[in-house]
Amino acid sequence: MSGEQQHYVPRFLLKNFSHGKKPKIFVFDKSNNNCFQTNIKNIAAENGFYELNLKDVVLTMEPSLARLESNTSGIIKKLIQEKCIKALDENKVLTLAFFLSIQFVRTKEHRERFSHLGKL
C-alpha cells in the first residue's frame, strides 16, 4: 500500500520498552533536546519508508520485513524469558543473527549516511 506507515524499528521491539495499556514509550529527540511520551505506533516510522517508486510501479520491502519480524518476534520473546541464548536452537540463533544484521541497516540513520551516493 503506497504511503502506509512503515517502522524502521519494529513495534514488537519497541513494545518491550513501553508501559501502560496502550503501549507508550519515552522518547528523547536528540535534534532538539526534547523528551516526550508517545504510542509506539507513532515513533521510528515514516510513511512509505521501504517503498521505491519506479515509473508506474511501487516496489516495497515491507512484506519481506514483516515475515522476518514475524519469524523473529517469538525468538526474542523466548530470549527475554529465558535470559540465555543457549535456550535457542541453531536455526533460531541463525534467524536472530539475520534479523539483527538487517535491523542494523534498515534505520533512517543508515539510509542518510549513504544518501549522497546517488547524487551527482
mmCIF file of C-alpha atoms in Angstrom, residues 2-70:
data_model
loop_
_atom_site.group_PDB
_atom_site.id
_atom_site.type_symbol
_atom_site.label_atom_id
_atom_site.label_comp_id
_atom_site.label_asym_id
_atom_site.label_seq_id
_atom_site.Cartn_x
_atom_site.Cartn_y
_atom_site.Cartn_z
ATOM 1 C CA SER A 2 1.624 3.240 -1.126
ATOM 2 C CA GLY A 3 2.382 5.697 1.636
ATOM 3 C CA GLU A 4 1.491 3.458 4.574
ATOM 4 C CA GLN A 5 3.378 3.955 7.828
ATOM 5 C CA GLN A 6 6.371 1.643 7.971
ATOM 6 C CA HIS A 7 8.547 1.211 11.051
ATOM 7 C CA TYR A 8 12.328 1.078 10.876
ATOM 8 C CA VAL A 9 12.338 -0.165 14.470
ATOM 9 C CA PRO A 10 9.723 -2.933 14.662
ATOM 10 C CA ARG A 11 6.841 -2.403 17.067
ATOM 11 C CA PHE A 12 7.434 -5.787 18.711
ATOM 12 C CA LEU A 13 10.849 -4.473 19.826
ATOM 13 C CA LEU A 14 9.540 -1.086 20.936
ATOM 14 C CA LYS A 15 6.816 -2.775 22.979
ATOM 15 C CA ASN A 16 9.494 -4.227 25.273
ATOM 16 C CA PHE A 17 10.339 -0.660 26.357
ATOM 17 C CA SER A 18 6.760 0.548 26.719
ATOM 18 C CA HIS A 19 4.361 0.922 29.614
ATOM 19 C CA GLY A 20 0.595 1.141 30.103
ATOM 20 C CA LYS A 21 -2.408 -0.475 28.437
ATOM 21 C CA LYS A 22 -1.860 1.437 25.202
ATOM 22 C CA PRO A 23 1.879 0.914 24.771
ATOM 23 C CA LYS A 24 3.657 4.231 25.314
ATOM 24 C CA ILE A 25 7.363 4.788 25.158
ATOM 25 C CA PHE A 26 9.582 7.562 26.460
ATOM 26 C CA VAL A 27 11.418 9.325 23.638
ATOM 27 C CA PHE A 28 14.412 11.642 23.607
ATOM 28 C CA ASP A 29 14.772 13.699 20.443
ATOM 29 C CA LYS A 30 18.483 14.489 20.138
ATOM 30 C CA SER A 31 17.914 17.090 17.431
ATOM 31 C CA ASN A 32 16.082 19.453 19.792
ATOM 32 C CA ASN A 33 16.853 18.071 23.281
ATOM 33 C CA ASN A 34 13.164 17.273 23.793
ATOM 34 C CA CYS A 35 11.712 14.429 25.929
ATOM 35 C CA PHE A 36 8.170 13.160 25.470
ATOM 36 C CA GLN A 37 5.943 10.073 25.591
ATOM 37 C CA THR A 38 4.170 8.629 22.588
ATOM 38 C CA ASN A 39 2.425 5.491 21.413
ATOM 39 C CA ILE A 40 4.818 3.001 19.800
ATOM 40 C CA LYS A 41 2.872 3.228 16.551
ATOM 41 C CA ASN A 42 3.941 6.889 16.259
ATOM 42 C CA ILE A 43 7.691 6.516 16.619
ATOM 43 C CA ALA A 44 10.567 5.169 14.491
ATOM 44 C CA ALA A 45 8.339 5.113 11.418
ATOM 45 C CA GLU A 46 7.680 7.030 8.236
ATOM 46 C CA ASN A 47 5.085 6.795 5.502
ATOM 47 C CA GLY A 48 6.406 4.736 2.603
ATOM 48 C CA PHE A 49 9.842 4.282 4.199
ATOM 49 C CA TYR A 50 10.511 0.998 2.346
ATOM 50 C CA GLU A 51 8.947 1.991 -0.959
ATOM 51 C CA LEU A 52 10.726 2.693 -4.214
ATOM 52 C CA ASN A 53 8.751 4.370 -6.998
ATOM 53 C CA LEU A 54 9.820 3.311 -10.481
ATOM 54 C CA LYS A 55 7.673 4.919 -13.168
ATOM 55 C CA ASP A 56 4.205 3.394 -12.624
ATOM 56 C CA VAL A 57 5.367 0.652 -10.243
ATOM 57 C CA VAL A 58 5.844 0.842 -6.482
ATOM 58 C CA LEU A 59 8.276 -1.710 -5.081
ATOM 59 C CA THR A 60 8.359 -2.336 -1.343
ATOM 60 C CA MET A 61 10.407 -4.354 1.117
ATOM 61 C CA GLU A 62 7.632 -4.263 3.723
ATOM 62 C CA PRO A 63 6.174 -7.783 3.134
ATOM 63 C CA SER A 64 9.615 -9.407 3.401
ATOM 64 C CA LEU A 65 10.457 -7.435 6.527
ATOM 65 C CA ALA A 66 7.077 -8.321 8.053
ATOM 66 C CA ARG A 67 7.794 -12.047 7.513
ATOM 67 C CA LEU A 68 11.237 -11.679 9.076
ATOM 68 C CA GLU A 69 9.778 -9.810 12.060
ATOM 69 C CA SER A 70 7.108 -12.459 12.476
#
